[in-house]
Amino acid sequence: MAIFSVYVVNKAGGLIYQWDSYSPRAEAEKTFSYPLDLLLKLHDERVLVAFGQRDGIRVGHAVLAINGVDVNGKYTADGKEVLEYLGNSANYPVSIRFGRPRLTSNEKLMLASMFHSLFAIGSQLSPEQGSSGIEMLETDTFKLHCFQTLTGIKFVVLADPRQAGIDSLLRKIYEIYSDFALKNPFYSLEMPIR
Amino acid sequence: MSRQANRGTESKKMSSELFTLTYGALVTQLCKDYENDEDVNKQLDRMGYNIGVRLIEDFLARSNVGRCHDFRETADVIAKVAFKMYLGITPSITNWSPAGDEFSLILENNPLVDFVELPDNHSSLIYSNLLCGVLRGALEMVQMAVEAKFVQDTLKGDGVTEIRMRFLRRIEDNLPAGEE
């Protein structure tokens, strides 16, 4: 899927709409026996791999499921602490699924507000008067395109770097926004869109 | 609400009679509800304002005009693009004040008032006051505070309908990033 996600940010910097297309993320499930040869650590309410890359499991991957049951942050589904569970040799052999952690909605909200501030900084850094804010951010795995309307709403699209035609996509999204969100009289402006 | 995929940027055609009838029903109901013409005028203005703040996004999405840098440009865009797009009429712009902050929009025919006659007991009713609210609301969302009022109305016996628009000030708070 060439478009990874779409974010709509309101005038104040709050995220009002977000869409992700989850392409198959790098995930690996393996069975382990005691002792675990990966070093795990607790970070930000998640259990991440700190050291010990092998077979598709990379540093930074989070523990997604143990024995097929999804973990809940740093606790397993039945409320035990993951690190404690994995430290106990009686629980082995255990099958753990690792993968790239998904962003929670709170994290997305924070990222959107941060982007809003960076966008403003971008326009202020400009040597020319009256420059627009950040229009495109390029990395080796994705390109971020941003379009700000005259009323301050920002449409942000993360897409494949080779994907063309994002500008017209952004305008189309603006049109769709003006139709669905605005023509619904029960939608209040600047509020999150369902 | 589903939309046809081939809608593109065309607006849906609708019978203008239905629009005139709807607006007329709205105004008469408001008159019944409020009794007092002044209140009705205020309500129409407020309703227009709510329409305006949403309409501006639709207008910007469809018309692709950039930011206007002075009031004359704004006047041109309002008359030639916006009125054309939404009401199908092109008012003319006249009577610029010497300071360039006031102008008049002259509407030869106002689609809202087709077949309408104002009765004597509603002589101070501004029938098309919704339009003033729409203009005010829409321009406020692009950081311009304006005042719009009717100075001539065909319903009251004048030859043309005239809306006087006055630029009050630029709204400086909450500017989108990049606009100085």
Coordinates of C-alpha atoms in Angstrom, one line a residue:
Chain A
M1 CA 0.0 0.0 0.0
A2 CA 1.6 3.2 -1.1
I3 CA -0.1 5.5 1.4
F4 CA 0.9 4.7 4.9
S5 CA -1.2 7.1 6.9
V6 CA -3.3 10.3 6.8
Y7 CA -3.5 12.8 9.7
V8 CA -5.7 15.9 9.9
V9 CA -4.6 18.5 12.3
N10 CA -6.7 21.5 13.3
K11 CA -5.8 25.1 13.8
A12 CA -4.7 24.7 17.4
G13 CA -2.5 21.7 16.6
G14 CA -4.8 19.0 17.8
L15 CA -5.2 15.8 15.9
I16 CA -8.8 15.5 14.6
Y17 CA -8.5 12.6 12.3
Q18 CA -6.1 9.7 11.7
W19 CA -6.0 6.8 9.4
D20 CA -3.4 4.1 9.1
S21 CA -3.0 1.3 6.6
Y22 CA -1.2 -1.5 8.4
S23 CA 1.0 -3.1 5.8
P24 CA 2.2 -6.4 7.2
R25 CA 4.7 -5.2 9.8
A26 CA 7.8 -7.1 10.5
E27 CA 6.8 -9.6 13.1
A28 CA 8.5 -12.8 14.2
E29 CA 7.2 -15.5 16.5
K30 CA 9.7 -17.9 18.0
T31 CA 9.8 -20.5 20.7
F32 CA 12.3 -20.0 23.4
S33 CA 13.7 -22.1 26.1
Y34 CA 15.2 -21.0 29.4
P35 CA 17.3 -18.9 29.7
L36 CA 16.2 -16.3 27.2
D37 CA 19.1 -15.2 25.0
L38 CA 17.5 -11.8 24.3
L39 CA 17.9 -8.9 26.7
L40 CA 14.6 -7.3 27.4
K41 CA 13.9 -4.0 29.0
L42 CA 10.9 -2.1 30.1
H43 CA 10.5 1.2 28.3
D44 CA 7.5 3.5 28.1
E45 CA 5.1 0.9 29.4
R46 CA 6.3 -1.6 26.8
V47 CA 8.7 -4.5 26.9
L48 CA 11.3 -4.0 24.2
V49 CA 14.3 -5.9 23.0
A50 CA 17.4 -4.1 24.2
F51 CA 20.0 -6.4 22.8
G52 CA 20.3 -9.7 20.9
Q53 CA 19.2 -9.6 17.3
R54 CA 18.4 -12.9 15.6
D55 CA 16.1 -14.4 13.1
G56 CA 14.1 -11.3 12.3
I57 CA 13.8 -10.1 15.8
R58 CA 15.6 -6.7 16.0
V59 CA 16.5 -4.3 18.7
G60 CA 13.6 -2.1 19.4
H61 CA 10.9 -4.7 18.7
A62 CA 8.3 -5.0 21.3
V63 CA 6.8 -8.2 22.9
L64 CA 3.5 -8.4 21.2
A65 CA 2.2 -11.8 22.4
I66 CA 3.2 -14.6 24.6
N67 CA 2.0 -18.1 23.7
G68 CA -0.5 -16.6 21.3
V69 CA -2.1 -14.3 23.8
D70 CA -1.6 -10.6 23.2
V71 CA 0.2 -8.8 26.0
N72 CA -1.1 -5.6 27.4
G73 CA 1.8 -3.2 27.7
K74 CA 4.0 -4.7 30.3
Y75 CA 1.5 -7.1 31.6
T76 CA 0.3 -10.3 30.1
A77 CA -3.4 -10.8 29.4
D78 CA -3.9 -12.4 32.8
G79 CA -2.2 -9.5 34.7
K80 CA 1.2 -11.0 35.3
E81 CA 4.3 -8.9 34.6
V82 CA 5.9 -9.9 31.4
L83 CA 9.5 -9.6 32.6
E84 CA 8.7 -11.6 35.8
Y85 CA 7.0 -14.3 33.7
L86 CA 9.9 -14.6 31.4
G87 CA 12.4 -14.7 34.2
N88 CA 10.7 -17.8 35.7
S89 CA 12.1 -21.0 34.2
A90 CA 9.0 -22.9 35.0
N91 CA 7.1 -21.1 32.3
Y92 CA 9.3 -22.3 29.5
P93 CA 9.3 -23.3 26.7
V94 CA 7.4 -20.2 25.7
S95 CA 6.5 -18.8 22.3
I96 CA 6.9 -15.1 22.0
R97 CA 5.9 -12.8 19.2
F98 CA 8.0 -9.7 18.6
G99 CA 7.3 -6.9 16.3
R100 CA 7.5 -3.3 15.6
P101 CA 5.4 -1.6 18.3
R102 CA 2.4 0.3 17.0
L103 CA 1.8 3.9 17.9
T104 CA -0.9 4.4 20.5
S105 CA -3.5 7.1 19.9
N106 CA -1.9 9.3 22.6
E107 CA 1.4 9.0 20.9
K108 CA -0.2 10.0 17.7
L109 CA -1.8 13.0 19.3
M110 CA 1.6 14.1 20.7
L111 CA 3.3 13.6 17.4
A112 CA 0.6 15.7 15.6
S113 CA 1.0 18.6 18.0
M114 CA 4.8 18.4 17.7
F115 CA 4.5 18.4 13.9
H116 CA 2.2 21.5 14.2
S117 CA 4.9 23.3 16.1
L118 CA 7.7 22.2 13.7
F119 CA 5.5 23.4 10.8
A120 CA 5.4 26.9 12.4
I121 CA 9.1 26.8 13.0
G122 CA 9.7 25.8 9.4
S123 CA 8.0 28.9 8.2
Q124 CA 9.8 31.2 10.6
L125 CA 13.3 29.8 9.7
S126 CA 12.8 30.9 6.1
P127 CA 15.1 33.6 4.8
E128 CA 12.3 34.8 2.6
Q129 CA 9.2 36.7 3.9
G130 CA 5.9 34.9 3.9
S131 CA 7.1 31.3 3.4
S132 CA 4.8 28.4 3.7
G133 CA 5.4 25.9 6.5
I134 CA 6.9 22.4 6.0
E135 CA 5.5 20.9 2.8
M136 CA 7.5 17.8 2.5
L137 CA 9.7 15.7 4.8
E138 CA 11.7 13.0 3.2
T139 CA 13.3 10.0 4.8
D140 CA 14.6 6.8 3.2
T141 CA 11.5 4.8 4.0
F142 CA 8.7 7.4 3.6
K143 CA 7.8 10.9 2.5
L144 CA 5.6 13.1 4.6
H145 CA 3.5 15.6 2.6
C146 CA 1.7 18.4 4.4
F147 CA -0.9 20.8 3.0
Q148 CA -2.2 23.7 5.1
T149 CA -5.4 25.4 4.1
L150 CA -6.1 29.1 4.4
T151 CA -8.2 28.4 7.4
G152 CA -5.3 26.6 9.3
I153 CA -6.3 23.0 8.9
K154 CA -3.3 20.7 8.0
F155 CA -3.6 17.5 6.0
V156 CA -0.6 15.3 6.5
V157 CA 0.0 12.2 4.3
L158 CA 2.7 9.7 4.8
A159 CA 3.5 7.8 1.6
D160 CA 6.0 5.7 -0.2
P161 CA 8.9 7.9 -1.4
R162 CA 8.3 6.9 -5.0
Q163 CA 4.6 7.7 -4.8
A164 CA 3.6 10.5 -7.2
G165 CA 0.5 12.6 -7.2
I166 CA 0.3 13.3 -3.5
D167 CA -0.5 17.0 -4.1
S168 CA -3.7 16.1 -5.9
L169 CA -4.5 13.6 -3.2
L170 CA -4.1 16.2 -0.5
R171 CA -6.5 18.5 -2.4
K172 CA -8.9 15.7 -2.8
I173 CA -8.8 14.9 0.9
Y174 CA -9.5 18.6 1.5
E175 CA -12.6 18.4 -0.7
I176 CA -13.8 15.3 1.0
Y177 CA -13.2 16.9 4.4
S178 CA -15.2 20.0 3.4
D179 CA -18.0 17.7 2.3
F180 CA -18.3 15.1 5.0
A181 CA -17.2 17.0 8.0
L182 CA -18.7 20.4 7.2
K183 CA -22.0 19.4 5.6
N184 CA -22.8 17.4 8.7
P185 CA -24.5 20.0 10.9
F186 CA -23.8 18.1 14.0
Y187 CA -20.1 18.2 13.6
S188 CA -18.5 21.1 15.4
L189 CA -15.5 22.6 13.7
E190 CA -12.0 21.8 15.1
M191 CA -13.4 18.7 17.0
P192 CA -12.2 15.1 16.3
I193 CA -13.9 13.5 13.3
R194 CA -15.4 10.1 13.7
Chain B
M1 CA -24.7 9.9 2.8
S2 CA -23.0 8.4 -0.2
R3 CA -21.6 10.3 -3.1
Q4 CA -21.2 9.4 -6.7
A5 CA -17.6 8.6 -7.6
N6 CA -17.8 10.7 -10.7
R7 CA -18.9 13.8 -8.9
G8 CA -15.5 15.4 -9.2
T9 CA -15.5 19.1 -8.5
E10 CA -19.0 19.7 -10.1
S11 CA -21.7 20.8 -7.7
K12 CA -24.9 18.9 -7.7
K13 CA -27.6 20.5 -9.7
M14 CA -30.6 21.3 -7.6
S15 CA -33.8 23.1 -8.5
S16 CA -33.5 26.7 -7.5
E17 CA -37.2 26.7 -6.8
L18 CA -36.7 24.2 -4.0
F19 CA -34.0 26.5 -2.6
T20 CA -36.2 29.6 -2.8
L21 CA -39.1 27.7 -1.2
T22 CA -36.9 26.3 1.6
Y23 CA -35.5 29.7 2.4
G24 CA -39.0 31.2 2.3
A25 CA -40.3 28.5 4.7
L26 CA -37.4 29.2 7.0
V27 CA -38.0 32.9 7.2
T28 CA -41.7 32.6 7.7
Q29 CA -41.2 30.0 10.4
L30 CA -38.7 32.3 12.1
C31 CA -41.2 35.2 11.9
K32 CA -43.9 33.0 13.6
D33 CA -41.4 31.9 16.3
Y34 CA -40.0 35.3 17.1
E35 CA -42.8 37.8 16.4
N36 CA -40.3 40.6 16.4
D37 CA -38.5 41.5 13.1
E38 CA -35.3 42.6 14.8
D39 CA -35.0 39.2 16.4
V40 CA -35.6 37.4 13.1
N41 CA -32.9 39.5 11.5
K42 CA -30.5 38.6 14.2
Q43 CA -31.3 34.9 13.9
L44 CA -30.8 35.0 10.2
D45 CA -27.5 36.7 10.6
R46 CA -26.4 34.0 13.1
M47 CA -27.6 31.2 10.9
G48 CA -25.7 32.8 8.0
Y49 CA -22.6 33.0 10.2
N50 CA -22.7 29.3 11.0
I51 CA -23.2 28.5 7.3
G52 CA -20.3 30.8 6.4
V53 CA -17.7 29.3 8.6
R54 CA -18.3 25.9 6.9
L55 CA -19.0 27.2 3.4
I56 CA -15.5 28.8 3.3
E57 CA -13.8 25.4 3.5
D58 CA -15.9 24.1 0.7
F59 CA -15.3 27.2 -1.3
L60 CA -11.5 27.0 -0.8
A61 CA -11.4 23.3 -1.6
R62 CA -13.2 23.7 -4.8
S63 CA -12.0 27.0 -6.2
N64 CA -8.3 26.8 -5.4
V65 CA -8.0 30.6 -5.0
G66 CA -4.9 31.7 -3.0
R67 CA -4.9 34.1 -0.1
C68 CA -6.2 37.6 -1.0
H69 CA -3.7 40.3 0.0
D70 CA -6.0 43.3 0.0
F71 CA -9.7 44.1 0.2
R72 CA -10.1 44.7 -3.5
E73 CA -8.9 41.3 -4.3
T74 CA -11.3 39.9 -1.7
A75 CA -14.1 41.8 -3.2
D76 CA -13.3 40.5 -6.7
V77 CA -13.1 36.9 -5.5
I78 CA -16.4 37.2 -3.6
A79 CA -18.3 38.6 -6.5
K80 CA -16.9 36.8 -9.4
V81 CA -16.1 33.4 -7.9
A82 CA -18.1 32.8 -4.8
F83 CA -21.4 34.2 -5.7
K84 CA -21.2 32.6 -9.1
M85 CA -20.4 29.2 -7.6
Y86 CA -23.1 29.2 -5.0
L87 CA -25.9 31.4 -6.3
G88 CA -25.2 31.5 -10.0
I89 CA -25.2 35.3 -10.1
T90 CA -22.4 37.7 -10.5
P91 CA -22.9 40.9 -8.5
S92 CA -21.1 44.0 -9.5
I93 CA -18.7 45.9 -7.3
T94 CA -19.2 49.6 -6.9
N95 CA -18.9 52.6 -4.6
W96 CA -15.5 52.0 -3.2
S97 CA -14.8 54.3 -0.3
P98 CA -11.7 56.5 -0.6
A99 CA -9.8 54.5 1.9
G100 CA -10.5 51.3 0.0
D101 CA -12.1 49.6 3.0
E102 CA -15.8 49.7 2.0
F103 CA -17.6 48.6 -1.1
S104 CA -21.0 47.7 -2.4
L105 CA -22.2 44.6 -4.0
I106 CA -25.0 45.2 -6.4
L107 CA -27.2 42.2 -7.1
E108 CA -29.5 42.6 -10.1
N109 CA -31.6 39.6 -9.2
N110 CA -31.5 37.8 -5.9
P111 CA -32.4 34.1 -6.2
L112 CA -33.5 34.0 -2.6
V113 CA -36.4 36.5 -3.3
D114 CA -37.9 35.1 -6.4
F115 CA -41.7 35.6 -6.1
V116 CA -41.4 37.0 -2.6
E117 CA -43.4 40.1 -1.5
L118 CA -42.9 41.6 1.9
P119 CA -46.2 42.2 3.8
D120 CA -46.7 45.6 5.5
N121 CA -46.4 44.2 9.0
H122 CA -42.9 43.0 8.3
S123 CA -41.5 46.2 6.9
S124 CA -38.3 46.1 8.9
L125 CA -37.5 42.5 8.1
I126 CA -34.2 42.0 6.2
Y127 CA -35.3 39.0 4.2
S128 CA -31.9 38.0 2.8
N129 CA -30.0 38.7 6.0
L130 CA -28.6 35.2 5.8
L131 CA -26.3 36.4 3.1
C132 CA -24.7 39.0 5.3
G133 CA -24.1 36.4 8.0
V134 CA -22.5 34.0 5.4
L135 CA -20.2 36.7 4.2
R136 CA -19.2 37.6 7.7
G137 CA -18.6 34.0 8.9
A138 CA -16.7 33.0 5.8
L139 CA -14.3 36.0 5.9
E140 CA -13.8 35.6 9.6
M141 CA -12.3 32.1 9.0
V142 CA -9.8 33.6 6.7
Q143 CA -8.7 36.2 9.3
M144 CA -10.7 39.2 8.1
A145 CA -13.3 40.8 10.3
V146 CA -15.9 42.5 8.1
E147 CA -19.4 44.0 8.5
A148 CA -22.0 43.3 5.9
K149 CA -25.4 45.0 5.7
F150 CA -28.2 45.6 3.2
V151 CA -28.6 49.2 2.1
Q152 CA -31.0 48.6 -0.7
D153 CA -33.5 45.8 -1.1
T154 CA -35.8 45.0 -4.1
L155 CA -38.4 43.8 -1.6
K156 CA -38.6 47.2 -0.1
G157 CA -39.1 48.9 -3.5
D158 CA -35.5 49.8 -4.5
G159 CA -34.4 48.9 -8.0
V160 CA -31.5 46.7 -7.0
T161 CA -30.3 44.8 -4.0
E162 CA -27.2 46.4 -2.5
I163 CA -25.0 44.9 0.2
R164 CA -22.5 47.3 1.8
M165 CA -19.3 45.5 3.0
R166 CA -16.9 47.2 5.4
F167 CA -13.5 45.9 6.4
L168 CA -13.0 46.2 10.1
R169 CA -9.7 44.7 10.8
R170 CA -7.4 41.7 10.2
I171 CA -7.8 39.0 12.9
E172 CA -4.4 38.4 14.2
D173 CA -4.9 35.7 16.8
N174 CA -4.7 32.1 15.7
L175 CA -3.1 32.9 12.4
P176 CA -2.1 29.7 10.6
A177 CA 1.7 29.3 10.6
G178 CA 3.4 31.0 7.7
E179 CA 1.0 33.9 7.4
E180 CA 2.6 37.0 8.8

